Amino acid sequence: MLTLELNHLRKQYKNKVAVADLSLRLEEGVYGLLGANGAGKTTLLRMLCDILKPTSGSVLCNGTEVREMGGEYRRLLGYLPQDFGYYPEMKAERYMRYLAELKALPPDLIRSKTEELLRLVELYEVRNKKIKTFSGGMLRRLGIAQAMLNDPEILILDEPTAGLDPKERIRFRNIISSFSRNRIVILSTHIVSDVEYIADQILLMKQGELISQGDLHQITEKVRGCVWECVTESSQAQELNERYAISNLRNCGEKVSLRIVAKEKPVEDAVPAEPNLEDVYLFYFTMKAPDGGCALGVPARPSVQTSDGQDGMSK
Amino acid sequence: MRLVREELYKICSRRIVKISFAAVLAGIGLFFMMIGPGDERCSIGAGMSREDYSGFAAIAKDKELAAEFEGVLTDEVVSEMAEKCFFQEYSEKGFATNRNYVNTFFTDNGLTDGVSRGEQRVQATRTIPLESTAMGSLTGESVYFTYIRGWQVLKDLFSVGALMMGVLIIIGLSPVFSEEYSLKTVSILLTTAHGKKKDIWAKLAAGVVFFAGVFGICTGFMILLCGCCYGFKGLECFAGMLDGSWWLSTEWMASASYISIGRFFARYFLVAFSGLLLLTVFMSFASAISRQNFTALILGLIFFLLPILLWIFYMMSYMHMSPRFSLFLTRMISSSPVYSCFGNAIEQVTTRTMLLFRGVEYLVCTVICVGLTFRRYRNYQG
Ligand SMILES: Nc1ncnc2c1ncn2[C@@H]1O[C@H](COP(=O)(O)OP(=O)(O)O)[C@@H](O)[C@H]1O
Ligand SMILES: [Mg+2]
């Protein structure tokens, strides 16, 4: 069984600590690395891939330092970087073959594997088109396909769903779910619904630190009692919006139905609600207070981004 | 091997490389027409009966003329030449007004009492016995005369062609590593099984193959142009005939042993090849340390052209240099890629120490460049 161990991993850029003393043990399964932009997800994943040198700490694969394993480790690895680089003038199929070559696939497998994966991500029809003609979603899919070329036992995907439309996103989840048996899959995202469905384990990252870890149930349990629902006048809703993190806001007639994440009961008639991952996200990411308490005056957004928003791939 | 092919494809498939390559071939063709057929003049006879030819007609006439005297050069042949083809006459500006292949031959090679050197022009009145000329005595062998005009053109053509190849290499190889940075493909490449080792060798090898291909095609093209236009004869003739004023050059005189035109070119091509190979290796390094293709391009141009500045610096201040330093500097300059392109190949590798100097210098540069390329590329942090 494959294990990845991070030992007091730390990365500091000048005076900015991107990843702070992170220790973690990963076994087979799908890990969803959830965190706001700038939380240090990319930095962490790049260190896992051995392309970024940690300031201190180490990454061990089955007990051996990955830096020492070198090519052996890279053979196990599939990586989709956040800003996926490609050769604009190259055709998709050629690109895949080139990477298959780099990934040391046996020559007789290159053609079939390329075809299989291009079909899997539904790019087979456009395999002879130059990559520069691809849309953002097609690029992401190509990126996912290249990462899976060598049947990696460790698949690291940095924001794999950025730029995908809902249908593509569902398809992606299915691909990953069926692929993840006996493998370690780590995917980072700032989109809650991505991990909600496919991740066995959720890692919440904030300012370079792992603030929470566990499966969906364990994670959501932690905020049980901090999620409230109430129906108020729209004037009061405005006031609540300024004071609390609102995870959902819905107009029903004259009144407004609110879902509030707060440690104490926000209003008299608020009733506790069943927490979901979005609430967890709000709980951890929009509250400044160190104890995770619900601070006042936090400019909370009405709802967490659940569909495709901005991403780092605007090319 | 297949990785090398992929990397080679990446180099060759860029539009700028294709365009530059076509431009280099066109440039070679154009320059050939300018210094070759476009510049040919052949005058036969004197006074009123003189006939002047130019271009391809001049080449045909020169060939006819030369054919009459073809063979081992003797005093009789030289005086017959002078009788039939006349001594060169000069205009006020110093141009020979009645030049043809034969009288240019005996004038430039110092077989008359005339002078045609730099600004100086003295019209000849008689030929000189062969054994008292450099050509007759220093080479130590009998001189075979035939029509070798094509090789003279090739010598000038190749020096310009080689410079253009140098620029093409700089353009073609500047993105090999830097593009991976600027396109951000480096993150993926460095996480693949071969990405941190074999692929780097493949990239280096692809650069060398690219250069060898460019060199082979361009050189072949130049040889074909000259050969087809002027004929392929005369490769076993004395190389001094290529360059009229060889007997005025101290390096040539110092090295004067009989060397054939064929061997001269073999040596010349080898010197240019090695020089441009060094440029190729340097370009990998330049590319690996540059985040943008353009930076690598500029670095390459600086490396390529710096020796010319150094040479100017040397000419201005060699009086103040210690002899050792001055020697070192001139060797560095003359073994640089750009000077390896020029036609003084003979002068650069005449002695064993010069060869050794060149060899060691190239080896050291290669090891350093390859080492740093690996280091920089493998540890690229984004
Ligand atoms: N090369 C770098 N130099 C300086 N700071 C960096 C660099 N890369 C990332 N950072 C900083 O490290 C933090 C974490 O970045 P990143 O890992 O990209 O976060 P995420 O992927 O979660 O959005 C950010 O604050 C970012 O500004
Ligand atoms: Mg990121």
XYZ file of C-alpha atoms and ligand atoms in Angstrom:
725
model
C 0.000 0.000 0.000
C 1.212 3.420 -0.983
C 1.721 6.132 1.587
C 2.813 9.717 1.348
C 4.061 11.410 4.435
C 4.642 15.083 4.890
C 6.968 15.901 7.737
C 6.874 19.426 9.101
C 6.716 20.750 5.584
C 7.256 24.467 5.377
C 7.684 26.960 2.589
C 8.550 30.574 3.066
C 8.856 33.183 0.338
C 10.929 36.061 1.650
C 8.676 37.150 4.498
C 5.542 35.340 3.394
C 4.905 31.932 4.881
C 2.953 30.022 2.230
C 2.932 26.653 3.963
C 3.583 26.506 7.669
C 4.888 23.387 9.318
C 2.486 20.935 7.797
C 2.509 17.284 8.792
C 0.192 14.815 7.198
C -0.055 11.190 6.228
C -1.814 10.238 3.035
C -2.984 6.773 2.114
C -5.074 5.521 -0.733
C -8.131 7.593 -1.407
C -9.297 10.873 -2.786
C -8.234 13.945 -0.864
C -9.941 17.250 -1.404
C -7.748 20.169 -0.498
C -10.095 23.030 0.126
C -8.994 26.553 0.776
C -9.412 30.152 -0.287
C -7.165 31.633 -2.928
C -3.755 32.205 -1.415
C -4.182 29.540 1.260
C -1.053 27.764 0.028
C -2.628 24.858 -1.845
C -0.548 25.265 -4.983
C 2.618 25.691 -2.974
C 1.895 22.519 -1.047
C 1.116 20.491 -4.154
C 4.237 21.720 -5.933
C 6.315 20.543 -3.014
C 4.557 17.188 -3.150
C 5.582 16.936 -6.800
C 9.183 17.682 -5.952
C 9.377 20.710 -8.195
C 9.401 23.220 -5.389
C 12.037 22.916 -2.707
C 10.593 23.145 0.799
C 12.238 25.639 3.119
C 12.317 22.822 5.620
C 10.695 19.482 6.197
C 10.386 16.551 3.888
C 8.052 14.448 1.792
C 8.373 10.694 2.129
C 6.913 8.129 -0.203
C 6.677 4.715 1.424
C 9.258 5.933 3.860
C 11.819 7.162 1.352
C 12.462 10.796 0.682
C 11.008 11.638 -2.721
C 13.990 13.786 -3.643
C 16.174 10.746 -3.335
C 13.777 8.541 -5.265
C 14.016 10.906 -8.226
C 12.813 9.237 -11.394
C 11.295 6.362 -9.453
C 8.979 8.738 -7.679
C 8.137 10.663 -10.824
C 7.064 7.453 -12.483
C 4.302 7.194 -9.892
C 3.261 10.762 -10.354
C 0.625 12.481 -12.455
C 0.353 16.219 -12.072
C -1.958 18.873 -13.390
C -0.587 22.291 -12.455
C -2.897 25.148 -11.704
C -1.678 27.101 -14.681
C -1.544 24.283 -17.131
C 1.156 24.920 -19.711
C 0.853 23.722 -23.270
C 2.403 24.352 -26.656
C -0.087 26.482 -28.559
C 1.015 25.313 -31.983
C 1.055 21.633 -31.144
C -1.815 19.350 -31.937
C -3.535 17.650 -29.029
C -2.534 14.153 -30.019
C 1.083 15.091 -30.583
C 1.136 16.774 -27.209
C -0.157 13.630 -25.547
C 2.373 11.445 -27.327
C 5.175 13.752 -26.360
C 4.170 13.535 -22.726
C 3.725 9.790 -22.981
C 7.299 9.671 -24.229
C 8.461 11.787 -21.322
C 6.576 9.602 -18.900
C 8.482 6.594 -20.175
C 5.463 4.705 -21.460
C 6.391 1.602 -23.429
C 6.370 2.507 -27.139
C 3.653 0.034 -28.008
C 1.359 1.520 -25.386
C 1.725 5.142 -26.359
C -0.764 5.148 -29.197
C -3.480 3.167 -27.471
C -3.132 4.986 -24.175
C -3.269 8.361 -25.889
C -6.380 7.393 -27.742
C -8.028 5.929 -24.673
C -7.487 9.048 -22.625
C -8.464 11.454 -25.354
C -11.713 9.546 -25.663
C -12.162 9.558 -21.914
C -12.017 13.339 -21.744
C -13.952 13.656 -24.984
C -11.216 15.299 -26.973
C -10.733 12.511 -29.481
C -12.662 14.343 -32.171
C -10.387 17.351 -31.937
C -7.135 15.446 -31.520
C -5.748 16.947 -34.713
C -6.525 20.515 -33.801
C -3.900 22.867 -32.483
C -4.148 23.319 -28.746
C -4.356 27.096 -29.090
C -7.828 26.687 -30.579
C -9.102 24.967 -27.419
C -11.480 26.571 -24.951
C -10.654 26.800 -21.253
C -12.669 23.689 -20.460
C -11.022 21.700 -23.247
C -7.608 22.738 -21.965
C -8.422 21.546 -18.476
C -9.609 18.225 -19.859
C -6.449 17.878 -21.868
C -4.530 18.629 -18.700
C -6.409 15.948 -16.803
C -5.773 13.478 -19.609
C -2.039 14.100 -19.643
C -1.848 13.694 -15.882
C -3.396 10.242 -16.165
C -1.215 9.041 -19.039
C 1.111 6.929 -16.970
C -1.621 5.444 -14.774
C -0.180 7.355 -11.854
C -0.471 5.930 -8.393
C -0.256 9.436 -7.064
C -2.434 11.845 -8.960
C -2.124 15.485 -8.032
C -4.600 17.879 -9.561
C -4.413 21.578 -8.835
C -7.817 23.114 -9.398
C -8.817 20.558 -12.002
C -12.363 21.827 -12.306
C -11.583 25.463 -12.975
C -13.126 26.364 -16.309
C -15.270 23.259 -16.560
C -18.998 23.656 -17.088
C -21.380 21.747 -14.791
C -21.700 18.821 -17.163
C -17.958 18.515 -17.586
C -17.566 18.802 -13.862
C -19.880 15.904 -13.189
C -18.054 13.867 -15.767
C -14.764 14.746 -14.150
C -16.019 13.528 -10.783
C -17.007 10.239 -12.281
C -13.659 9.825 -13.994
C -11.810 10.485 -10.777
C -14.063 8.236 -8.714
C -13.519 5.278 -10.976
C -9.838 6.006 -11.322
C -9.049 6.411 -7.659
C -9.073 2.768 -6.572
C -5.794 1.883 -4.896
C -4.365 5.268 -5.608
C -3.737 8.533 -3.907
C -5.610 11.350 -5.584
C -5.191 14.848 -4.266
C -7.169 17.650 -5.761
C -7.184 21.219 -4.685
C -10.057 23.549 -5.164
C -11.785 26.553 -3.770
C -15.102 25.230 -4.995
C -16.968 23.411 -2.289
C -19.180 21.175 -4.378
C -16.156 19.604 -6.077
C -14.960 17.895 -2.966
C -18.331 17.343 -1.405
C -19.069 14.446 -3.714
C -15.803 12.749 -4.505
C -13.391 13.347 -1.682
C -13.002 10.613 0.903
C -11.023 12.984 3.011
C -11.318 16.725 3.127
C -8.359 18.881 4.064
C -9.174 22.439 4.930
C -6.299 24.783 4.459
C -6.043 28.344 5.592
C -3.040 30.624 5.514
C -0.629 27.784 5.048
C -2.020 25.662 7.819
C -4.244 22.637 7.899
C -7.147 23.729 10.033
C -9.417 20.754 9.702
C -9.286 17.278 8.319
C -11.663 14.369 8.028
C -14.448 12.936 5.923
C -17.491 14.947 5.054
C -19.402 13.863 8.126
C -16.591 14.529 10.576
C -15.927 17.925 9.100
C -19.488 19.069 9.091
C -20.054 17.784 12.610
C -17.533 20.312 13.833
C -19.800 23.179 12.983
C -22.947 21.596 14.193
C -24.764 24.120 16.298
C -23.277 27.037 14.422
C -25.681 27.012 11.505
C -29.000 28.730 11.801
C -31.978 29.397 9.693
C -34.494 32.167 10.112
C -37.032 34.242 8.251
C -36.891 37.998 8.757
C -37.869 41.337 7.324
C -35.570 42.506 4.579
C -34.392 45.470 6.684
C -33.274 43.141 9.437
C -31.685 40.846 6.910
C -29.512 43.745 5.819
C -28.362 44.266 9.364
C -27.690 40.556 9.885
C -25.761 40.418 6.670
C -23.380 42.982 8.050
C -22.891 41.201 11.325
C -22.843 37.531 10.378
C -21.700 35.192 7.677
C -24.711 34.392 5.561
C -24.453 31.153 3.641
C -27.742 31.513 1.869
C -30.291 34.212 1.284
C -33.610 33.682 -0.365
C -36.544 36.018 -0.883
C -39.924 34.584 -0.107
C -42.571 37.228 -0.606
C -42.100 40.181 1.701
C -39.803 38.227 3.941
C -36.286 36.947 3.553
C -35.147 33.470 4.439
C -31.588 33.404 5.765
C -29.036 30.751 6.548
C -26.527 32.082 8.999
C -23.242 30.686 10.239
C -22.650 31.954 13.728
C -21.518 30.606 17.048
C -24.292 32.172 19.030
C -27.893 32.369 18.075
C -28.143 35.377 15.776
C -31.831 36.214 16.333
C -34.565 35.084 18.614
C -36.502 32.945 16.170
C -33.474 31.320 14.500
C -33.514 27.525 14.494
C -30.433 25.267 14.252
C -29.930 23.717 10.837
C -28.146 20.662 9.475
C -24.625 21.831 8.535
C -23.175 21.234 5.108
C -19.717 21.747 3.650
C -20.478 25.235 2.491
C -21.256 26.234 6.015
C -17.983 24.737 7.114
C -16.181 26.723 4.488
C -17.869 29.904 5.603
C -17.227 29.076 9.190
C -13.517 28.820 8.674
C -12.860 31.254 5.894
C -14.921 34.302 6.542
C -14.326 34.619 10.225
C -11.351 36.432 11.476
C -11.464 35.557 15.121
C -8.695 33.125 15.975
C -10.939 30.883 18.010
C -13.137 30.434 14.994
C -15.787 32.415 16.736
C -18.185 34.556 14.837
C -16.642 37.961 14.831
C -18.591 41.065 14.192
C -18.235 43.228 11.157
C -16.895 40.538 8.928
C -17.866 41.359 5.392
C -19.354 38.041 4.578
C -20.458 37.267 1.090
C -24.084 36.184 0.742
C -23.143 32.814 -0.601
C -20.069 30.804 -1.282
C -19.109 30.348 -4.808
C -20.532 27.079 -5.893
C -20.412 27.356 -9.602
C -17.536 28.291 -11.783
C -16.059 31.566 -10.790
C -12.775 33.171 -11.429
C -9.870 30.899 -11.951
C -6.245 31.172 -12.744
C -6.662 30.068 -16.294
C -7.709 33.125 -18.195
C -5.670 32.622 -21.317
C 15.983 8.579 -29.412
C 12.303 9.268 -29.877
C 12.523 11.949 -27.248
C 15.253 13.631 -29.283
C 12.954 13.478 -32.287
C 10.148 15.117 -30.348
C 12.421 17.863 -29.091
C 13.777 18.372 -32.591
C 10.248 18.648 -33.883
C 9.551 21.326 -31.296
C 12.548 23.328 -32.485
C 11.878 22.959 -36.192
C 8.132 23.457 -36.129
C 8.291 27.047 -34.953
C 7.370 29.481 -37.648
C 10.262 31.801 -36.939
C 12.729 28.976 -37.490
C 11.196 28.042 -40.810
C 11.167 31.647 -41.962
C 14.714 32.299 -40.765
C 15.935 29.158 -42.424
C 14.374 30.151 -45.724
C 15.845 33.625 -45.290
C 19.309 32.193 -44.716
C 19.108 30.070 -47.855
C 17.818 33.041 -49.828
C 20.543 35.222 -48.368
C 23.186 32.710 -49.367
C 21.800 32.588 -52.897
C 21.669 36.352 -53.143
C 25.141 36.852 -51.775
C 26.424 34.209 -54.135
C 24.976 36.047 -57.105
C 26.519 39.269 -55.855
C 30.063 38.122 -55.274
C 29.946 35.337 -57.844
C 28.420 35.628 -61.287
C 27.298 39.209 -60.678
C 30.861 40.312 -60.162
C 32.560 38.342 -62.933
C 34.469 40.277 -65.591
C 36.619 38.808 -68.290
C 38.634 40.875 -70.757
C 40.330 39.201 -73.660
C 42.799 41.017 -75.886
C 44.011 44.578 -75.674
C 43.418 47.942 -77.264
C 40.773 48.135 -79.955
C 40.361 44.393 -80.261
C 39.625 43.889 -76.565
C 36.448 42.017 -75.764
C 34.776 42.419 -72.390
C 32.446 39.861 -70.887
C 30.525 39.809 -67.675
C 28.377 37.430 -65.642
C 28.005 33.865 -66.841
C 29.572 34.711 -70.193
C 32.680 35.876 -68.353
C 32.797 32.581 -66.478
C 32.634 30.634 -69.721
C 35.386 32.742 -71.291
C 37.589 32.502 -68.196
C 37.207 28.746 -68.250
C 38.296 28.637 -71.883
C 41.231 30.873 -71.156
C 42.349 28.870 -68.147
C 42.028 25.608 -70.013
C 44.817 26.711 -72.345
C 47.286 26.913 -69.464
C 46.054 24.078 -67.340
C 48.792 21.968 -65.878
C 51.922 22.289 -63.774
C 53.063 25.866 -63.590
C 56.473 26.644 -65.108
C 58.260 29.864 -66.040
C 57.319 29.337 -69.666
C 53.648 28.923 -68.835
C 53.681 32.079 -66.742
C 55.249 34.162 -69.489
C 52.839 32.712 -72.023
C 50.036 33.695 -69.692
C 51.314 37.248 -69.514
C 51.665 37.375 -73.289
C 48.203 36.118 -74.010
C 46.323 37.799 -71.202
C 48.364 40.953 -70.633
C 49.376 42.603 -67.408
C 46.583 44.229 -65.474
C 46.007 47.914 -66.034
C 44.490 50.044 -63.344
C 41.965 52.833 -63.411
C 42.445 55.908 -61.241
C 40.386 54.315 -58.544
C 42.599 51.264 -58.569
C 40.319 48.813 -60.378
C 41.867 46.470 -62.875
C 40.249 47.442 -66.154
C 41.255 44.396 -68.119
C 41.049 41.649 -65.585
C 40.432 38.048 -66.359
C 40.989 34.857 -64.435
C 44.510 34.270 -65.707
C 46.009 37.715 -65.248
C 44.346 37.993 -61.848
C 46.042 34.721 -60.956
C 49.602 35.722 -61.771
C 49.166 39.236 -60.406
C 47.637 38.258 -57.070
C 50.048 35.442 -56.457
C 53.054 37.711 -56.889
C 54.416 36.270 -60.084
C 55.087 39.723 -61.622
C 56.952 42.829 -60.546
C 53.681 44.749 -60.241
C 51.936 45.600 -57.027
C 48.236 45.326 -56.280
C 47.974 45.507 -52.562
C 45.764 47.703 -50.424
C 45.746 51.148 -51.994
C 48.980 50.537 -53.851
C 48.883 49.919 -57.557
C 52.028 49.523 -59.687
C 51.566 48.142 -63.123
C 53.678 45.125 -63.872
C 56.234 45.079 -66.645
C 57.541 41.542 -66.514
C 57.052 38.170 -64.846
C 59.383 36.860 -62.164
C 61.088 33.467 -62.281
C 58.993 31.062 -60.178
C 61.708 29.964 -57.778
C 62.214 33.502 -56.562
C 58.510 33.883 -55.709
C 56.775 32.722 -52.579
C 54.536 30.487 -54.588
C 57.418 28.702 -56.213
C 59.716 28.393 -53.245
C 57.674 28.269 -50.053
C 55.181 25.680 -51.012
C 57.967 23.312 -51.916
C 55.861 21.633 -54.502
C 55.012 22.289 -58.076
C 51.907 24.379 -58.509
C 49.118 23.007 -60.602
C 47.137 25.632 -62.458
C 43.497 25.253 -63.337
C 40.228 27.125 -63.090
C 39.366 27.287 -59.393
C 37.301 30.446 -59.352
C 34.367 28.584 -57.818
C 36.358 27.719 -54.715
C 37.466 31.326 -54.363
C 33.835 32.335 -54.353
C 32.983 29.532 -51.924
C 35.556 30.786 -49.466
C 33.967 34.226 -49.289
C 30.470 32.857 -49.516
C 30.992 30.395 -46.702
C 32.242 33.019 -44.277
C 29.030 34.991 -44.727
C 26.948 31.818 -44.817
C 28.482 30.611 -41.572
C 27.679 33.913 -39.876
C 24.096 33.567 -41.007
C 24.014 30.011 -39.697
C 25.222 31.355 -36.370
C 22.310 33.760 -36.205
C 19.910 31.013 -37.242
C 21.181 28.814 -34.442
C 20.718 31.615 -31.960
C 17.159 32.127 -33.154
C 16.373 28.430 -33.346
C 17.818 27.365 -30.019
C 17.001 30.300 -27.773
C 13.587 28.862 -26.799
C 14.672 25.274 -26.088
C 14.531 25.718 -22.330
C 13.251 29.245 -21.835
C 10.032 28.484 -23.649
C 9.236 25.775 -21.132
C 9.432 28.469 -18.490
C 7.444 31.076 -20.365
C 4.749 28.617 -21.441
C 4.784 27.121 -17.935
C 5.133 23.644 -19.350
C 8.176 23.186 -17.164
C 6.000 22.179 -14.184
C 4.651 19.214 -16.085
C 7.930 18.253 -17.736
C 9.778 18.221 -14.428
C 7.266 15.827 -12.912
C 7.624 13.216 -15.644
C 9.851 10.178 -15.371
C 12.406 11.445 -17.886
C 11.871 15.131 -17.285
C 14.803 15.821 -15.022
C 17.471 13.860 -16.832
C 16.890 12.133 -20.122
C 14.772 14.926 -21.491
C 17.478 17.466 -20.745
C 19.950 15.345 -22.678
C 17.369 15.006 -25.411
C 16.979 18.763 -25.584
C 20.735 19.238 -25.769
C 21.040 16.539 -28.403
C 18.184 17.986 -30.407
C 20.019 21.312 -30.407
C 23.152 19.654 -31.741
C 21.207 17.722 -34.371
C 19.450 20.903 -35.411
C 22.757 22.682 -35.758
C 24.336 19.796 -37.659
C 21.373 19.756 -40.017
C 21.540 23.483 -40.605
C 25.266 23.284 -41.141
C 24.992 20.346 -43.516
C 22.202 21.809 -45.587
C 23.641 25.317 -45.826
C 27.173 24.156 -46.525
C 25.948 21.654 -49.078
C 23.886 24.353 -50.718
C 26.891 26.657 -50.955
C 29.135 23.944 -52.376
C 26.485 23.067 -54.924
C 25.969 26.691 -55.929
C 29.680 27.235 -56.502
C 30.312 23.839 -58.018
C 27.417 23.901 -60.428
C 28.177 27.412 -61.540
C 31.950 27.193 -61.804
C 32.773 23.510 -61.884
C 34.086 21.154 -59.247
C 37.668 20.919 -60.514
C 40.825 21.926 -58.763
C 40.360 20.592 -55.250
C 43.935 19.276 -55.255
C 45.422 22.643 -56.241
C 47.425 24.778 -53.852
C 45.133 26.498 -51.367
C 47.071 29.759 -51.614
C 45.463 30.266 -54.985
C 42.175 30.845 -53.191
C 43.380 33.984 -51.636
C 45.512 36.208 -53.815
C 47.491 37.842 -51.104
C 48.285 34.763 -49.057
C 52.014 35.367 -49.432
C 51.633 38.712 -47.666
C 50.191 37.125 -44.527
C 52.709 36.234 -41.871
C 50.583 33.402 -40.505
C 50.310 31.894 -43.911
C 53.992 32.285 -44.492
C 54.752 30.741 -41.145
C 52.548 27.807 -41.941
C 53.405 27.705 -45.607
C 53.437 24.169 -46.511
C 51.612 22.846 -49.451
C 47.984 22.435 -48.554
C 45.403 21.614 -51.147
C 42.152 23.442 -51.653
C 40.246 20.360 -50.644
C 42.133 20.088 -47.387
C 41.814 23.774 -46.817
C 38.056 23.523 -47.002
C 37.964 20.429 -44.859
C 39.884 22.358 -42.249
C 37.811 25.483 -42.697
C 34.529 23.610 -42.358
C 35.806 21.807 -39.314
C 36.902 25.017 -37.633
C 33.577 26.684 -38.412
C 31.680 23.580 -37.334
C 33.453 23.405 -34.009
C 32.966 27.116 -33.429
C 29.278 26.981 -34.163
C 28.956 23.829 -32.078
C 30.261 25.828 -29.148
C 27.622 28.430 -29.916
C 25.022 25.641 -29.935
C 26.081 24.472 -26.511
C 26.149 28.013 -25.240
C 22.634 28.585 -26.510
C 21.310 25.715 -24.381
C 22.867 27.348 -21.392
C 21.592 30.803 -22.337
C 18.135 29.355 -22.819
C 18.194 27.514 -19.513
C 18.984 30.650 -17.544
C 16.474 32.885 -19.329
C 12.833 33.144 -18.433
C 12.005 34.569 -21.823
C 13.086 33.458 -25.270
C 14.065 37.008 -26.041
C 16.563 37.158 -23.195
C 18.209 33.999 -24.446
C 18.324 35.463 -27.929
C 20.058 38.587 -26.673
C 22.517 36.550 -24.600
C 23.307 34.471 -27.663
C 23.905 37.508 -29.826
C 26.163 39.023 -27.190
C 28.168 35.819 -26.912
C 28.401 35.610 -30.670
C 29.366 39.200 -31.358
C 31.355 40.101 -28.252
C 34.672 38.850 -29.705
C 34.412 41.551 -32.358
C 34.274 44.191 -29.645
C 37.103 42.432 -27.861
C 39.094 42.570 -31.034
C 38.560 46.311 -31.330
C 39.546 46.667 -27.696
C 42.604 44.573 -28.366
C 43.619 46.657 -31.354
C 43.312 49.823 -29.320
C 45.270 48.706 -26.320
C 47.536 45.787 -27.118
C 50.546 48.015 -26.637
C 49.798 48.153 -22.944
C 49.303 44.437 -22.496
C 51.765 41.913 -21.282
C 52.781 39.558 -24.088
C 51.192 36.596 -22.313
C 47.878 38.295 -21.854
C 47.922 39.582 -25.366
C 48.541 36.096 -26.710
C 45.813 34.660 -24.521
C 43.370 37.300 -25.666
C 44.080 36.823 -29.351
C 43.702 33.080 -28.984
C 40.417 33.505 -27.179
C 39.225 35.846 -29.868
C 40.349 33.756 -32.785
C 38.832 30.581 -31.375
C 35.469 32.245 -30.758
C 32.516 31.104 -32.857
C 32.323 34.295 -34.854
C 35.990 34.273 -35.852
C 35.765 30.574 -36.606
C 33.382 31.564 -39.368
C 35.859 33.801 -41.103
C 38.077 32.456 -43.807
C 41.353 32.503 -41.946
C 40.959 28.922 -40.883
C 44.555 28.233 -41.750
C 45.805 30.827 -39.330
C 43.790 29.549 -36.432
C 44.943 26.012 -36.235
C 48.459 26.138 -37.616
C 50.240 24.960 -34.520
C 49.654 22.219 -32.076
C 49.399 24.570 -29.116
C 46.705 26.504 -30.911
C 44.756 23.334 -31.481
C 45.266 22.299 -27.905
C 44.188 25.704 -26.641
C 41.054 25.499 -28.719
C 40.285 21.953 -27.646
C 40.716 22.646 -23.963
C 38.770 25.877 -24.150
C 35.856 24.193 -25.892
C 35.845 21.289 -23.513
C 35.816 23.517 -20.465
C 33.073 25.720 -21.922
C 30.965 22.707 -22.831
C 31.252 21.114 -19.413
C 30.383 24.369 -17.675
C 27.474 25.140 -19.986
C 25.967 21.663 -19.781
C 26.449 21.515 -16.019
C 24.783 24.855 -15.443
C 22.007 24.025 -17.886
C 21.146 20.945 -15.855
C 21.308 22.795 -12.582
C 19.204 25.722 -13.638
C 16.563 23.776 -15.474
C 16.113 20.949 -12.977
C 15.786 23.322 -10.066
C 13.519 25.824 -11.712
C 11.230 27.066 -8.954
C 8.788 29.098 -10.993
N 6.831 32.576 -6.008
C 6.239 33.198 -4.987
N 6.856 34.233 -4.397
C 6.286 34.861 -3.349
N 5.114 34.522 -2.833
C 4.433 33.502 -3.365
C 4.972 32.785 -4.493
N 4.091 31.817 -4.818
C 3.069 31.930 -3.954
N 3.268 32.935 -3.078
C 2.383 33.327 -1.998
O 2.120 32.203 -1.228
C 0.757 32.176 -0.838
C 0.146 30.867 -1.228
O 0.003 30.810 -2.619
P -0.629 29.570 -3.374
O 0.079 28.366 -2.924
O -0.595 29.871 -4.821
O -2.126 29.569 -2.854
P -3.384 28.836 -3.469
O -2.947 27.873 -4.476
O -4.045 28.213 -2.281
O -4.249 29.907 -4.048
C 0.090 33.360 -1.495
O -0.067 34.362 -0.538
C 1.041 33.798 -2.526
O 1.009 35.196 -2.651
Mg -3.476 27.706 -6.330
